[in-house]
Every structure is written in C-alpha cells, then in structure tokens.
Amino acid sequence: MKGWTGTFLKIDLTNNKSIIEQYQESLASNFLGGRGFAAKILWDRLKAGTDPLSPENLLIFATGPLTGIGLPNSGKLVIASKSPLTGGYGDGNTGSWAALNIRKAGYDALIIEGKAHTPVIIHIKDKTCEFLDAKDLWGKNSFETEEKLRKKYSNLAGIVSIGQAGENLVRFATVVSQEGRAGGRPGMGTVMGSKNLKALVVEGTQPITLAYPQEMKQLAIDGYKEILTKPNYSFWKRQGTMNTVDWCQENSCLPTRNFKEGVFDKAEDINGFTMEKIKVSNRGCPQCNMTCGNIVKDSEGKDSELDYENVVMLGSNIGLGNLKQIATLNRMADEYGFDTISLGSIIAFAMESSQKGVISEKIDWGDFEAIKALITDIAYKRGLGAVLAEGVRTAAKTFGGDSNNWAMHVKGLEVSAYDCHTAPGMALAYGTSSIGAHHKDAWIITWEIQTGKDSYNQAKAEYLIKNQLIRGGAFEAFTVCRFPYTPLGLQLEWYQKYLKASTGQDFSIERINQISDRILTLIRAYWIREYGNRWNRDLDVPPPRWFNDPLTEGNQKGSKLDLDKYQTMLSNYYSIKGWDENGVPKKSTLKKLGLQNEAIQLEKHVKMKE
Ligand code: SF4
C-alpha cells in the first residue's frame, strides 16, 4: 500500500502488551482513514452496550492518508471512542505532533484497550511500545504534564495528555496537546482517564511511503503558496475564527446567557479587534502556515489561546464581557482538560437554574470569581460541581423541575457556539451531526442567513447533506484541517491531487462523497445500535429553547423556530439520505454503501425498512 502504512498498533493496558496488526487494503479504500477507520473499528470490535468507562471500551488515535506528509495543515489526529457523555459515537480532532509521529512510527492508528492497574504513560518509539509509571504526573494539569515529558523526550516527540478533569472522569474531558490544542469534545479525555492513561508519547523516525513522492513535494510547496494568495489570508492570521463574534452579533446568533438571546451588550469587548489589542503571538498545529490560535496574556499574566468558540462559550454565553478574564477561564479549562464549549454551556445552565430558583446555590451571570471556583469544583467533582461534571443532559435530570427546557444539548452533547433561534438549517446541522450538537460536521449558518434564513425547504436539507459529506466525512477521513478549504477557499481539487500523490489512486468527487456517506451512515448505525429501544427521531431535534422562547433583544426580536416545519425538514433530510421516518438507515441504503453485513447486525437491534 502507498500512502497508508497498512498497520495499526493495538495496545492492551491491562496486560502491558502491544500487537502490530496489518489491516486489509479494502479498509483503506472503503473508509480512507481518521474518522472512517475509527467508526469501522468501533463498529467491528466494540460489543454493543459496552460501558464507555469500562476497560473494554476502545480509545482510538487515527490518522489518514494525508496526515503528516508535509502538506498544508496536515498535523491532525482523530481521537475516538464510545462517548461517556452521550453514549453514542464520539470523536474529535486535534492538531498535534503526535499525528505525524504515529505515521512515522509506522502506524495509521493506535487502538488502546483495557485499563492500567496504576497510572501510566505509553511511550512508542517506532516498533517499540513501553508502559511507564505515571504516578508522579497523576494530579498534574495538562501543561505541567507536557512540560515534564517534553524535557524527557525530544522536542519533536508527539505528546498528548489529560488534566485533572480526565483523571476525575468529568464526562466532557478532552485530550490536550501542545498547551491548549484540545480534542475529543464528547469525553475522549474521560475515556483516557478511565484507563489510567495519563499521557501518550510517540516518536517516529521512519519515512512514509508515498506513491509519487516528488510530485507530493511540489504539491506541498504549491499548496502553501496558494494559501498565501487567498484574499482573507492576512485577516485570518490576525484574528483566526475570532472575526465570527461580530458576524454573529450582527446576525443575532451570538450565544448569550445560555442561548436565551443572540446578541450581547458587551460583544465589542470580546470581539476580534479587542483581542488584537492584547494578542502577543500566534500558535497553531504542526505543518500549518495559517496558524489560527491567538495567544493573549490572561488576567493573571498567563498565556491563553483564544478562538471564537472558547471566547463566546466562556464569555457572552455566561454573561462575561471581559476578554482577559475569559482568557483566564479558557486557560483553566485547558489546564484541567475540559472541553470549553461544554464547560461554558454547563456553567450557563447552572446560572439560569440558580436564577430561576431550581437550585439553591447562587451564581450570577458574569461573576468571574464564582465561575473560577465552580470550574475547580467541576474538575474535582465537589458539591454542585459533581452534578455539573456529568454534562447538561444528566444535570437537568438531577435538577428536575422544568430545567430540561434550558438544557442546551443534542443527544447529550452541549450545543456549540451558534444560536439557532433564526437558523433552522443550522439547527438541523446540530440535530443530525455525528457526535451530538457540534458544528464541525456542517457549518451552514452563513450560507443560510445569506440565502434565506426563514425557509425550511428541501434545498436546505440538500445543502446540509453536501456540507456534511465534505466537512464531517471527507476532511475527517483525510485527517487534515478543513480551514484552508473553508473559509479560505482552497478548492477540493487540491485534495484530490494530494490523494493521488499519496496513494496513487484516483479520487473523484463521487468517490469521495461515497466514502463520506459510508462513514457517516455507519456512525448513524452505531448510534442506533447503542441506543436500541431508546432510539427515536426526537433525538435529532435540537433543544426546546429555540422553539419555545423567542429572542427578546436585537434586530431579530420575536424570532424562534417552528417545530412542525423543522419536523418536515427533518423528514426531507431522512428521505434524501435513504433513512426511514425514525432516522434509521434502510437496508437498501446500507447495501448500496457496501454495508450489508452491518445491516444484518443492525437489524438485531432495531426494526429496519427494506
Ligand atoms: S488553521 Fe488553525 S486549526 Fe487548522 S491546522 Fe492551522 S492552526 Fe490548526
């Protein structure tokens, strides 16, 4: 095989063993890599109903045929597992030197199972894999952990670790790399903690065999140059995703006070231009020339890496309008190893619950000191923090009353940073995303607002599906960053050329779309297999707040979603995908995608249409 190593490393933490596995070429050509590999491995090897925090769960670090071969934005890694937050498929991607090193060590993916008896670090160097005592690192935050390991290993080693949130099994803990590049929103750090795995260090020294290495070298040079020519390149370097704050404010979709409103009175204090005034440098993933991490000094003088999502979820969504203080909360989140989106959502949920008297604890919007204390309590699962550490879906059940009405999640994953009172298509993107309410699979809100935000028509469902195939399918399987493609506008043809030079194979748009559809459909089947009798189409409906509580501020005052029209749009979506009225893929759909064996297995868990 060219472009892939053809090899996985299976690591058994219970017995301190590792086995090198050769996989079949058909796996690569059908599932490509990254998310595709992860979905297939979880489907094939993880027994239905496995407890996500049990030793049996698998933690997968997967790369793709474009990862780590000198191409623009190719230092990405997919981390996947059965999610302890949602109970369904979970993954996330992160920029890390670990991505390159896994490939250079000779693997396309690491599959970790079992549970170490005491805290360990896995150290992989090419074909060796050792298990090292991590007792002295347990209890340390992710920055301290990486710093200590960085001193011990080479500067180029790939290091990922968890902080105290992962150790203490907070259900939205992430895996952290390179001081704040975190991945795996649905609790991938939690799974790592459940396995007593504090960190992974990978050092690879082998070349990756490519089909056309000379062409690849030239394509990489040209690709980097092409990115520099994009009209919004320099503004991107200045602000990264932070320019979205103003756009969302103008269009009434800036999450504010637990998604109650779409505008924030202090938006200017947290926008990209305010950030530029305190910015000290850029930080980014390996092999990237459009680094989008904005480093600022926080209110305590520490470096903090800001982007749109963390600023908004730990800012306007919790009523905080001071960027340096937001930076402090963000730094705390990265040190403890929390997902910032879920953290911001669960804090906002607690604030609204406090305001409405559902809980006795007092916590006001924007109360910086109280928020800091609460974040620490969540990390160590103390008092109210212990309830919030379970995520917003479970916390709403514990709080009771009508708190579910302001619990902002889909399938247990907290909604990321776009308010959808005025955006039914984006709401559908959240409703049908592969991991719960995340924007990674499809970000159609700007298109939607430009082309007709009030419509719930079939064209919207069609556009969403195309977007999901590219963003949630293709880029997650290539395992490279999607930002050169969107928003910068590097055409898909570049990726087809990259794939050809890497693998020697032709990848037409039709072939890419079919692989993506296969991956996303398998993930859907995975959710249904895990949920069994509990599966129903209401799981694809976003939170009640967007249907019931109209906006009371801003130029879209009075707006809310229409549930009947949303349901019709959802039915259209299912019909285009070849799924039945409950969102279950039909047997014929699975067969068309080459998933006939999966159809036979799925039928044991749910009633399926022909
Ligand atoms: S654009 Fe940002 S997220 Fe993408 S590779 Fe570069 S630094 Fe990483």
Coordinates of C-alpha atoms in Angstrom, one line a residue, residues 284-547:
G284 CA -1.1 26.5 15.7
C285 CA -0.9 22.9 14.7
P286 CA 2.1 21.4 13.0
Q287 CA 2.6 21.9 9.3
C288 CA 0.3 24.9 9.1
N289 CA 1.0 28.3 7.6
M290 CA -2.3 29.9 8.7
T291 CA -1.9 29.4 12.4
C292 CA -5.2 30.4 14.0
G293 CA -4.5 30.2 17.7
N294 CA -4.5 33.7 19.2
I295 CA -2.2 33.9 22.2
V296 CA -3.1 36.6 24.7
K297 CA -2.0 37.3 28.3
D298 CA -4.9 36.5 30.6
S299 CA -5.9 38.4 33.8
E300 CA -3.2 36.6 35.7
G301 CA -0.4 37.1 33.1
K302 CA -0.5 33.6 31.7
D303 CA -0.7 32.7 28.0
S304 CA -4.1 31.7 26.8
E305 CA -5.1 30.6 23.3
L306 CA -8.3 32.2 22.2
D307 CA -10.7 31.3 19.3
Y308 CA -14.3 32.1 18.6
E309 CA -15.8 29.1 20.4
N310 CA -14.0 29.4 23.7
V311 CA -14.4 33.1 23.9
V312 CA -18.1 33.0 23.3
M313 CA -19.0 30.0 25.4
L314 CA -16.9 31.3 28.3
G315 CA -17.9 34.9 27.6
S316 CA -21.3 36.0 26.2
N317 CA -22.9 32.7 27.0
I318 CA -22.2 33.1 30.7
G319 CA -22.6 36.9 30.7
L320 CA -18.9 37.7 31.0
G321 CA -17.7 40.6 28.9
N322 CA -14.0 40.9 29.9
L323 CA -11.7 39.3 27.5
K324 CA -8.7 38.9 29.9
Q325 CA -11.0 37.2 32.4
I326 CA -12.4 35.0 29.6
A327 CA -8.8 34.1 28.8
T328 CA -8.2 33.1 32.4
L329 CA -11.2 30.8 32.3
N330 CA -10.0 29.4 29.0
R331 CA -6.6 28.7 30.4
M332 CA -8.1 26.9 33.4
A333 CA -10.2 24.8 31.1
D334 CA -7.1 23.8 29.0
E335 CA -5.1 23.1 32.1
Y336 CA -7.8 20.9 33.7
G337 CA -8.5 19.4 30.3
F338 CA -12.2 20.4 29.8
D339 CA -14.0 20.9 26.6
T340 CA -14.6 24.7 26.6
I341 CA -17.9 24.5 24.7
S342 CA -19.5 22.1 27.1
L343 CA -18.0 23.9 30.1
G344 CA -19.5 27.2 29.0
S345 CA -22.8 25.5 28.4
I346 CA -23.0 23.7 31.7
I347 CA -22.0 26.9 33.7
A348 CA -24.7 28.9 31.9
F349 CA -27.2 26.1 32.6
A350 CA -26.3 26.3 36.3
M351 CA -26.6 30.1 36.3
E352 CA -30.1 30.0 34.7
S353 CA -31.1 27.3 37.1
S354 CA -29.9 29.4 40.0
Q355 CA -31.7 32.5 38.7
K356 CA -34.9 30.5 38.4
G357 CA -34.6 29.0 41.9
V358 CA -34.3 25.4 40.7
I359 CA -31.1 25.1 42.7
S360 CA -30.2 26.8 46.0
E361 CA -26.7 27.8 45.0
K362 CA -26.2 31.4 44.0
I363 CA -24.2 32.0 40.8
D364 CA -24.8 35.2 38.8
W365 CA -24.1 35.9 35.1
G366 CA -20.6 37.1 34.7
D367 CA -19.5 36.6 38.3
F368 CA -15.8 35.9 37.5
E369 CA -14.7 34.7 40.9
A370 CA -17.7 32.4 41.4
I371 CA -17.1 30.9 37.9
K372 CA -13.5 30.2 38.6
A373 CA -14.4 28.4 41.9
L374 CA -17.1 26.5 40.0
I375 CA -14.7 25.3 37.3
T376 CA -12.4 24.0 40.0
D377 CA -15.3 22.3 41.7
I378 CA -16.3 20.6 38.4
A379 CA -12.7 19.4 37.9
Y380 CA -12.7 17.8 41.3
K381 CA -16.4 16.9 41.4
R382 CA -17.2 18.8 44.5
G383 CA -20.6 19.9 45.6
L384 CA -22.6 21.4 42.7
G385 CA -19.6 20.7 40.5
A386 CA -20.1 16.9 40.9
V387 CA -23.6 17.2 39.3
L388 CA -22.4 19.5 36.5
A389 CA -19.4 17.2 35.8
E390 CA -22.0 14.7 34.3
G391 CA -22.9 17.1 31.5
V392 CA -26.0 19.2 30.9
R393 CA -28.4 16.3 29.9
T394 CA -27.8 14.4 33.2
A395 CA -27.6 17.6 35.3
A396 CA -31.1 18.6 34.0
K397 CA -32.4 15.2 35.2
T398 CA -30.8 15.7 38.6
F399 CA -32.1 19.3 39.0
G400 CA -35.6 18.3 37.8
G401 CA -38.4 20.9 37.5
D402 CA -38.6 22.2 34.0
S403 CA -34.8 22.7 33.7
N404 CA -34.7 20.5 30.6
N405 CA -36.2 23.5 28.8
W406 CA -33.0 25.3 29.1
A407 CA -30.5 22.4 28.9
M408 CA -28.8 23.1 25.6
H409 CA -27.7 19.8 24.1
V410 CA -28.4 17.3 21.3
K411 CA -28.1 13.6 22.2
G412 CA -26.2 14.7 25.4
L413 CA -23.5 16.8 23.7
E414 CA -23.8 20.5 24.6
V415 CA -24.5 22.9 21.7
S416 CA -21.6 24.7 20.2
A417 CA -21.4 28.4 19.7
Y418 CA -24.2 29.4 17.2
D419 CA -27.6 30.4 18.4
C420 CA -30.3 29.0 16.1
H421 CA -33.4 30.9 17.0
T422 CA -33.2 32.3 13.4
A423 CA -31.4 29.5 11.7
P424 CA -33.4 26.3 11.1
G425 CA -30.8 24.8 8.8
M426 CA -28.0 25.2 11.3
A427 CA -30.4 23.7 13.9
L428 CA -30.8 20.7 11.6
A429 CA -27.0 20.5 11.3
Y430 CA -26.8 20.2 15.1
G431 CA -29.7 17.8 15.2
T432 CA -28.1 15.4 12.7
S433 CA -24.3 15.8 13.5
S434 CA -22.4 12.6 14.1
I435 CA -21.4 13.3 17.7
G436 CA -24.3 15.5 19.0
A437 CA -24.6 19.2 18.8
H438 CA -21.3 20.2 17.2
H439 CA -20.7 22.5 14.2
K440 CA -17.7 20.5 12.8
D441 CA -19.8 18.3 10.5
A442 CA -21.6 21.2 8.9
W443 CA -21.3 24.9 9.3
I444 CA -24.0 26.3 7.1
I445 CA -25.2 29.3 9.1
T446 CA -23.5 32.0 7.0
W447 CA -24.9 30.4 3.8
E448 CA -28.3 30.1 5.4
I449 CA -28.5 33.7 6.6
Q450 CA -27.4 35.0 3.2
T451 CA -29.8 32.8 1.2
G452 CA -32.9 32.8 3.3
K453 CA -32.9 32.1 7.0
D454 CA -36.7 31.7 7.2
S455 CA -37.1 28.8 4.9
Y456 CA -37.3 25.1 5.9
N457 CA -37.2 23.8 2.4
Q458 CA -35.8 20.7 0.9
A459 CA -32.9 22.7 -0.7
K460 CA -31.7 23.5 2.8
A461 CA -31.6 19.8 3.7
E462 CA -29.8 19.0 0.5
Y463 CA -27.2 21.7 1.1
L464 CA -26.6 20.5 4.6
I465 CA -26.1 16.9 3.5
K466 CA -23.5 18.1 0.9
N467 CA -21.7 20.1 3.6
Q468 CA -21.7 17.2 6.0
L469 CA -20.2 14.9 3.4
I470 CA -17.3 17.3 2.8
R471 CA -16.6 18.5 6.3
G472 CA -17.7 15.7 8.5
G473 CA -16.9 12.9 6.1
A474 CA -14.0 13.8 3.7
F475 CA -11.9 16.1 5.9
E476 CA -12.2 13.9 8.9
A477 CA -11.1 10.9 6.9
F478 CA -8.3 12.7 5.0
T479 CA -7.4 13.8 8.6
V480 CA -6.3 17.3 7.7
C481 CA -7.6 20.7 8.9
R482 CA -10.6 22.0 6.8
F483 CA -9.8 25.7 7.3
P484 CA -7.8 26.1 4.0
Y485 CA -10.9 24.8 2.2
T486 CA -13.3 26.8 4.2
P487 CA -13.2 29.7 5.0
L488 CA -10.1 30.4 2.9
G489 CA -11.3 28.8 -0.3
L490 CA -8.6 26.2 -1.3
Q491 CA -10.5 24.1 -3.8
L492 CA -11.2 20.5 -3.3
E493 CA -9.2 19.7 -6.5
W494 CA -6.1 20.3 -4.4
Y495 CA -7.1 17.4 -2.0
Q496 CA -7.8 15.1 -5.0
K497 CA -4.2 15.8 -6.2
Y498 CA -2.8 15.2 -2.7
L499 CA -4.6 11.9 -2.5
K500 CA -3.3 10.8 -5.9
A501 CA 0.3 11.7 -5.0
S502 CA -0.1 10.0 -1.6
T503 CA -1.9 6.8 -2.6
G504 CA -1.5 6.5 -6.3
Q505 CA -5.3 6.2 -6.6
D506 CA -7.8 8.4 -8.3
F507 CA -10.4 10.0 -6.1
S508 CA -13.2 11.6 -8.0
I509 CA -15.6 13.8 -6.1
E510 CA -18.2 11.0 -6.5
R511 CA -15.8 8.5 -4.8
I512 CA -15.0 10.9 -2.0
N513 CA -18.7 11.5 -1.4
Q514 CA -19.5 7.9 -1.4
I515 CA -16.8 7.1 1.2
S516 CA -18.0 10.0 3.3
D517 CA -21.6 8.8 3.1
R518 CA -20.5 5.3 4.1
I519 CA -18.6 6.7 7.1
L520 CA -21.5 9.0 8.3
T521 CA -24.1 6.3 7.7
L522 CA -22.0 3.8 9.7
I523 CA -21.8 6.3 12.5
R524 CA -25.6 6.7 12.4
A525 CA -26.0 2.9 12.6
Y526 CA -23.6 2.9 15.5
W527 CA -25.7 5.4 17.5
I528 CA -28.9 3.3 16.8
R529 CA -27.2 0.1 17.8
E530 CA -26.1 1.6 21.1
Y531 CA -29.4 3.3 21.8
G532 CA -31.6 0.3 20.8
N533 CA -35.1 0.8 22.0
R534 CA -34.4 4.3 23.2
W535 CA -33.7 5.4 19.6
N536 CA -36.3 7.8 18.1
R537 CA -36.4 10.8 15.8
D538 CA -36.8 13.2 18.7
L539 CA -33.1 12.7 19.3
D540 CA -32.5 14.6 16.1
V541 CA -34.5 17.6 17.3
P542 CA -32.5 20.5 18.9
P543 CA -33.2 21.9 22.4
P544 CA -36.8 23.2 23.2
R545 CA -35.5 26.7 23.9
W546 CA -35.1 27.5 20.2
F547 CA -38.8 26.5 19.6

